mmCIF file of C-alpha atoms in Angstrom:
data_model
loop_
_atom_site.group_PDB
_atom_site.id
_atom_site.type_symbol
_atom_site.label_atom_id
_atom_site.label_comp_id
_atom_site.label_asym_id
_atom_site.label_seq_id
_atom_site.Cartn_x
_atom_site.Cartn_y
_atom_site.Cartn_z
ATOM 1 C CA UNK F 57 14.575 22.123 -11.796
ATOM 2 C CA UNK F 58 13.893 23.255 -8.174
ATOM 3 C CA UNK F 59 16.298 21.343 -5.725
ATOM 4 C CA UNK F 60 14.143 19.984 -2.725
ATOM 5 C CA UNK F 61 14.164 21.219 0.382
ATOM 6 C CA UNK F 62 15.240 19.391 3.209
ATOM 7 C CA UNK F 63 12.111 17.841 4.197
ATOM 8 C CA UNK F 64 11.627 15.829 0.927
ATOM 9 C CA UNK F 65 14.928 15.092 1.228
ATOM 10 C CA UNK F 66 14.520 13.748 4.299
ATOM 11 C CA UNK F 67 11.499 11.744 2.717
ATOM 12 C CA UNK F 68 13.235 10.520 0.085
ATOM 13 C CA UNK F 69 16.115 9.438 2.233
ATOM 14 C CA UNK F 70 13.876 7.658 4.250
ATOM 15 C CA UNK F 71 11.600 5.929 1.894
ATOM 16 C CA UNK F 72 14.729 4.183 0.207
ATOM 17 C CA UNK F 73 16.350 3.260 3.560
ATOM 18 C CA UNK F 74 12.689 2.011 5.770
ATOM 19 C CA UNK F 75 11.375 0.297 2.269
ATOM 20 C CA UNK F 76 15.169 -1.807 2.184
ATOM 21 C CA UNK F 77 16.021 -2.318 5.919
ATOM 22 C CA UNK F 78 12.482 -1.683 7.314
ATOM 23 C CA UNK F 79 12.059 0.981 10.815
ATOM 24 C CA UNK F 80 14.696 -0.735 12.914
ATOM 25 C CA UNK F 81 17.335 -1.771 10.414
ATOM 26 C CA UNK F 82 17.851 2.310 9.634
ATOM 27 C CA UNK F 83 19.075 5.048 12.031
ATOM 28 C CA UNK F 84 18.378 8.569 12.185
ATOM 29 C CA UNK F 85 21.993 9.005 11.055
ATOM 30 C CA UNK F 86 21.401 6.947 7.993
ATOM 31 C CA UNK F 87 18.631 9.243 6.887
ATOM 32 C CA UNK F 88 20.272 12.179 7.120
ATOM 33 C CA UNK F 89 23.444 11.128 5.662
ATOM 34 C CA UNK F 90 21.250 10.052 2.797
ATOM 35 C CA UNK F 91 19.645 13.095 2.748
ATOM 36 C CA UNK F 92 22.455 15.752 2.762
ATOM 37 C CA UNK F 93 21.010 17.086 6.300
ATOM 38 C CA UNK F 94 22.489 17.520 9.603
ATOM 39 C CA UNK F 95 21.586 15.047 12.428
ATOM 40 C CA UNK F 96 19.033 17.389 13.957
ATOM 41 C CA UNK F 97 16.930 17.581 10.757
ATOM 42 C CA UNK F 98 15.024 14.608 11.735
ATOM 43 C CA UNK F 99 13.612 16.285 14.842
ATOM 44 C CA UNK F 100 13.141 19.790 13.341
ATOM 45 C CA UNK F 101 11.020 18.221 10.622
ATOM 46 C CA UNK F 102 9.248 15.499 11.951
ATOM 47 C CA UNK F 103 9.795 15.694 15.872
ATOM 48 C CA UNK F 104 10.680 11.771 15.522
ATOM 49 C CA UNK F 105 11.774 9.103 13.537
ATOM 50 C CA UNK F 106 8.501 7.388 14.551
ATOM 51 C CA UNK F 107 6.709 10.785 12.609
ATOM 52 C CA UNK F 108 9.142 10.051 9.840
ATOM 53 C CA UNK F 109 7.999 6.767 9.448
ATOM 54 C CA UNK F 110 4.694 8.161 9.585
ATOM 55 C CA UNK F 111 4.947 10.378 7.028
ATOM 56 C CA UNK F 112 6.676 8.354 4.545
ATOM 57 C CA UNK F 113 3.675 6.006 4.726
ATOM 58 C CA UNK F 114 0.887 8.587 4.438
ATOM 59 C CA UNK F 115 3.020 10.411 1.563
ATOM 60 C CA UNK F 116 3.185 6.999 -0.566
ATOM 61 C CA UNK F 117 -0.543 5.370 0.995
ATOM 62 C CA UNK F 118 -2.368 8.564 0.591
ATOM 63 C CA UNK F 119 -2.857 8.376 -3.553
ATOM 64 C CA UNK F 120 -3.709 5.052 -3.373
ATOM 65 C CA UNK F 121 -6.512 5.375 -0.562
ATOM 66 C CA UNK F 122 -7.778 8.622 -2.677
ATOM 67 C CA UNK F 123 -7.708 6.512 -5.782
ATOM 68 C CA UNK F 124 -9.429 3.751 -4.059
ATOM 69 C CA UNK F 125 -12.267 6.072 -2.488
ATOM 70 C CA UNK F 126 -13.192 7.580 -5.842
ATOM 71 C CA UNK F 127 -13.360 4.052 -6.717
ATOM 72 C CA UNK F 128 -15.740 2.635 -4.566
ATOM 73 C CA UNK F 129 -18.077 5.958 -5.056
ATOM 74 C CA UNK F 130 -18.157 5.356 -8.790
ATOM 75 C CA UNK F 131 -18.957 1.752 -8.076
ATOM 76 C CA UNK F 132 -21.702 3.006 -5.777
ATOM 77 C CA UNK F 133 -22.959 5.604 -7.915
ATOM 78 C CA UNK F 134 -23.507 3.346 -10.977
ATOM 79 C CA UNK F 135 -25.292 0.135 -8.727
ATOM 80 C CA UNK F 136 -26.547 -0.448 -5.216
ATOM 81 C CA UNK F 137 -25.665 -3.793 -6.178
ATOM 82 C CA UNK F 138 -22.039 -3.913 -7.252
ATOM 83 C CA UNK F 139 -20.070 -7.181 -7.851
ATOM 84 C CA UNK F 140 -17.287 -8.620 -6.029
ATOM 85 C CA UNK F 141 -15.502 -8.238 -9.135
ATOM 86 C CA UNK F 142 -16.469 -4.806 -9.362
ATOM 87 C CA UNK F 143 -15.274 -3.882 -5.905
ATOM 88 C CA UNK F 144 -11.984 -6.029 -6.104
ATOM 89 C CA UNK F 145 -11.045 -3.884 -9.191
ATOM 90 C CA UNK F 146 -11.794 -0.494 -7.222
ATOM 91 C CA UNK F 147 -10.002 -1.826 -4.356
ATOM 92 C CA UNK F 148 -6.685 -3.340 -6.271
ATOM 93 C CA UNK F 149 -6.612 -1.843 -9.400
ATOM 94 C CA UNK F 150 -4.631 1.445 -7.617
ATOM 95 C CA UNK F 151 -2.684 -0.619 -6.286
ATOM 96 C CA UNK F 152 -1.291 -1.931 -9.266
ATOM 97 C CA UNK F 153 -1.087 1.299 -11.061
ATOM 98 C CA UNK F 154 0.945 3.020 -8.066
ATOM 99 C CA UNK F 155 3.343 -0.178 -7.872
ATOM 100 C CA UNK F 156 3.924 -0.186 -12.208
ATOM 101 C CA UNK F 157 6.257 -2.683 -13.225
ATOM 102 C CA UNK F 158 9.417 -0.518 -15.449
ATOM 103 C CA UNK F 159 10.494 2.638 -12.515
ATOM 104 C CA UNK F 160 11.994 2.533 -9.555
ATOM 105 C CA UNK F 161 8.792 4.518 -8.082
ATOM 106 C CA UNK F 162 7.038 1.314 -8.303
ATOM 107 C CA UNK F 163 9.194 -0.805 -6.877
ATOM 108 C CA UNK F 164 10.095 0.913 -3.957
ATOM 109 C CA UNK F 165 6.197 1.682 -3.074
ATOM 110 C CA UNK F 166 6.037 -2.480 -3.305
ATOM 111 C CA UNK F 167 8.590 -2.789 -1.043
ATOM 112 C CA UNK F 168 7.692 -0.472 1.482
ATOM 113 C CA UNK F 169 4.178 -1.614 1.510
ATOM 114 C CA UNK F 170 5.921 -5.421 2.125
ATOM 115 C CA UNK F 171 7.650 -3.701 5.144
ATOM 116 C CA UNK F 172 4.711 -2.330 6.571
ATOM 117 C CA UNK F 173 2.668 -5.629 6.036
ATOM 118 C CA UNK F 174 5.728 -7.400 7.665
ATOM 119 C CA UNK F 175 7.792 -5.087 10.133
ATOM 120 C CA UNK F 176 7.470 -6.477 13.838
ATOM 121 C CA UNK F 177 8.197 -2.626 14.717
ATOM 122 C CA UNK F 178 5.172 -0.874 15.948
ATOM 123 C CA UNK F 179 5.948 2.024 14.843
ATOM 124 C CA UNK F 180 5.658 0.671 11.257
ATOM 125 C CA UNK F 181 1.927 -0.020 11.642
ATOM 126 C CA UNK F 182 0.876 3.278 13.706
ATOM 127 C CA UNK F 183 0.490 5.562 10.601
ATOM 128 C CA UNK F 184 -3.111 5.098 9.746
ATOM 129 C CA UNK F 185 -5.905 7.694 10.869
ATOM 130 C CA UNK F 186 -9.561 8.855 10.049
ATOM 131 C CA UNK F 187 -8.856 9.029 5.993
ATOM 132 C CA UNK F 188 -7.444 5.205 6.038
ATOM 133 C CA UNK F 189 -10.135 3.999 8.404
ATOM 134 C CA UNK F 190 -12.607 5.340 6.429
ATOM 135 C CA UNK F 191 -11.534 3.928 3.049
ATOM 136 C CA UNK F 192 -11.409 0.515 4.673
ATOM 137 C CA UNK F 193 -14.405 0.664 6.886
ATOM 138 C CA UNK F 194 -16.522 1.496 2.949
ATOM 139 C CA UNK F 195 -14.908 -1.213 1.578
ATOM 140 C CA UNK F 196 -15.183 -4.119 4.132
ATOM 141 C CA UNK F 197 -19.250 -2.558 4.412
ATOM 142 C CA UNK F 198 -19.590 -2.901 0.497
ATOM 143 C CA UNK F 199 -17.716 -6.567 0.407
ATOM 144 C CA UNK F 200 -20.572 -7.497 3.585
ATOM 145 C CA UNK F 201 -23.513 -6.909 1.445
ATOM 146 C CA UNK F 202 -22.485 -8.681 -1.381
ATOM 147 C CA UNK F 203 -20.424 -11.644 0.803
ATOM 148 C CA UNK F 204 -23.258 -11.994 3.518
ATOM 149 C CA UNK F 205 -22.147 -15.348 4.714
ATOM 150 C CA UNK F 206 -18.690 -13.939 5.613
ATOM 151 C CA UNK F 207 -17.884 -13.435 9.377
ATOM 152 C CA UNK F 208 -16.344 -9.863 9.600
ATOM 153 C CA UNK F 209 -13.091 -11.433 10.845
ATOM 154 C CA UNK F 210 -12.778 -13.135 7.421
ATOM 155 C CA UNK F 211 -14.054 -10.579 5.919
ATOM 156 C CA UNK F 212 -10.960 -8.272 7.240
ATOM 157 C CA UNK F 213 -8.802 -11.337 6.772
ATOM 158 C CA UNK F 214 -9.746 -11.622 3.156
ATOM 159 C CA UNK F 215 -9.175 -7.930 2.275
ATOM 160 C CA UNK F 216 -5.571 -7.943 4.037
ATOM 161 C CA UNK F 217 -4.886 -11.089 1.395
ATOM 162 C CA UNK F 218 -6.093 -8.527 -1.336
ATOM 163 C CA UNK F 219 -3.080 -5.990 -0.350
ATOM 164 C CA UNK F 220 -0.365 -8.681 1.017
ATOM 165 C CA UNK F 221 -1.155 -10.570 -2.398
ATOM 166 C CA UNK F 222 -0.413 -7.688 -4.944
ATOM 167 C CA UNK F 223 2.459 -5.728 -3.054
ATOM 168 C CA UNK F 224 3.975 -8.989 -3.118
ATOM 169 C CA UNK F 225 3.674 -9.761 -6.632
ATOM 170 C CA UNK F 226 4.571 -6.545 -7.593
ATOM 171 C CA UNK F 227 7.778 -6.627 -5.674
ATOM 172 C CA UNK F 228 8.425 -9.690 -7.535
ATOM 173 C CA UNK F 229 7.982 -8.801 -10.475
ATOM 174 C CA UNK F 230 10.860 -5.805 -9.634
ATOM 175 C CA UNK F 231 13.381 -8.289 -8.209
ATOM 176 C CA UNK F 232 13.164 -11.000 -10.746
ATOM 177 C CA UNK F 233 11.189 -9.450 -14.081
ATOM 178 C CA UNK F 234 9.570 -12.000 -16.452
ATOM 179 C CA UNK F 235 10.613 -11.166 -19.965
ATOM 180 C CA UNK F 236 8.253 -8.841 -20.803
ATOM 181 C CA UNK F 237 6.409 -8.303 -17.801
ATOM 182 C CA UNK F 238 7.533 -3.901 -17.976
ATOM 183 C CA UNK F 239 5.734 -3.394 -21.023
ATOM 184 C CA UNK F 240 1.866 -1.711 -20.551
ATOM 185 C CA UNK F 241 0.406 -4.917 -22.345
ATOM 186 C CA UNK F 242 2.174 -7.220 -19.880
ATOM 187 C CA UNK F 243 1.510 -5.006 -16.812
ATOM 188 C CA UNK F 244 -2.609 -4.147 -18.130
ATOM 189 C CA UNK F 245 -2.317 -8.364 -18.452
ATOM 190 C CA UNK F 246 -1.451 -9.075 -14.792
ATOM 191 C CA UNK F 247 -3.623 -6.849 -13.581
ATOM 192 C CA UNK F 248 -6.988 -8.509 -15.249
ATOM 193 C CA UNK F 249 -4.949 -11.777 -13.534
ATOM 194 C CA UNK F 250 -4.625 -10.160 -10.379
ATOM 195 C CA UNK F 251 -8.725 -9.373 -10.799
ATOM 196 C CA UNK F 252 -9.744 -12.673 -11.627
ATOM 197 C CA UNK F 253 -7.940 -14.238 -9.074
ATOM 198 C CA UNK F 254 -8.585 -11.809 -6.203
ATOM 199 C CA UNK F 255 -12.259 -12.482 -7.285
ATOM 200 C CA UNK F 256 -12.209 -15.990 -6.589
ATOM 201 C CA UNK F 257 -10.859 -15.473 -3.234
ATOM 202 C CA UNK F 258 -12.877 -13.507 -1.876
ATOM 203 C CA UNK F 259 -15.649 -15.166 -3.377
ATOM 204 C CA UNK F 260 -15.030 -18.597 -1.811
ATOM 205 C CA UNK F 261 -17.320 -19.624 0.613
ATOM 206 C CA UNK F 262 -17.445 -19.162 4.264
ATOM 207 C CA UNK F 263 -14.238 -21.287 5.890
ATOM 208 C CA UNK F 264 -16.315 -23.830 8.388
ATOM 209 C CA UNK F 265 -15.953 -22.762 11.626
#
């Protein structure tokens, strides 16, 4: 097997330490000791640790929005008049299957999307561009047709529940397992919960102003 080269090193490195100490909590030097690189790495790479960050993100959110794009044009394809249920399932079922319960993979994509959800740094919030705004712009137009009565403030508030709710159950279930919870039955079994309930969320009715 190949050894990586020094920029997936350096991603590597960095995943682990943002996803466990989020963007302020690791240094530069931290990454690169990590990573087997010398202090300048960072720089040469990436220009920034900012463009680190960056790039950690897009390398673990960019499956996930692809995932959730062919989604939404299946749902599309098949009815002009999808579900909420049908669109929750496009929308969180990647999510699920890139934060598996059982590998390490999973659990550190759960915590670093907790860290982006929840790091007061900037920085860890000014990774998205044209392909993330796109995915989110289809889906929060899709949920408005079928949720009409929905302000688009709720709207957006409801579909930030959808990702805060299932990175943090995920990351749960890595910290703590439930006996049982790694095999496929268990994890195919929360995700039909995670469905349902998501379903009935964003189903409720408007909140009264």
């Amino acid at each position: 097997m190949a050894t990586p080269d020094t920029r997936t090193q350096l991603l590597d490195a960095a995943e682990h330490l943002f996803a466990e100490h989020g963007y302020r909590g690791t240094s530069v030097r931290a990454i690169t000791t990590r990573a087997g690189a010398n202090l300048a790495a960072v720089g040469y790479h990436f220009g920034s640790k900012a463009e680190l960050m960056a790039a950690v993100v897009r390398r673990v959110i960019e499956p996930i929005n692809a995932a959730q794009r062919a989604g939404l044009d299946t749902v599309l394809a098949r009815t002009s008049d999808p579900s909420v249920g049908e669109l929750v399932e496009a929308f969180a079922g990647p999510l699920f299957d890139r934060m598996s319960a059982g590998g390490e993979g999973g659990a550190r994509t759960s915590r670093l999307i907790v860290t982006i959800l929840s790091d007061p740094a900037e920085e860890a919030r000014s990774w998205t561009g044209p392909g993330e705004d796109t995915v989110r712009e289809g889906y929060l137009a899709a949920f408005a047709r079928v949720l009409p009565g929905l302000s688009p403030e709720e709207l957006r508030f409801r579909m930030r529940g959808m990702l805060a709710v299932t990175a943090v159950d995920r990351l749960e279930v890595h910290q703590r397992p439930t006996p049982g919870c790694t095999s496929p039955v268990a994890g195919a079994a929360a995700r039909r919960w995670a469905v349902t309930f998501l379903t009935a969320a964003m189903s409720a009715p408007p909140t009264p102003g």
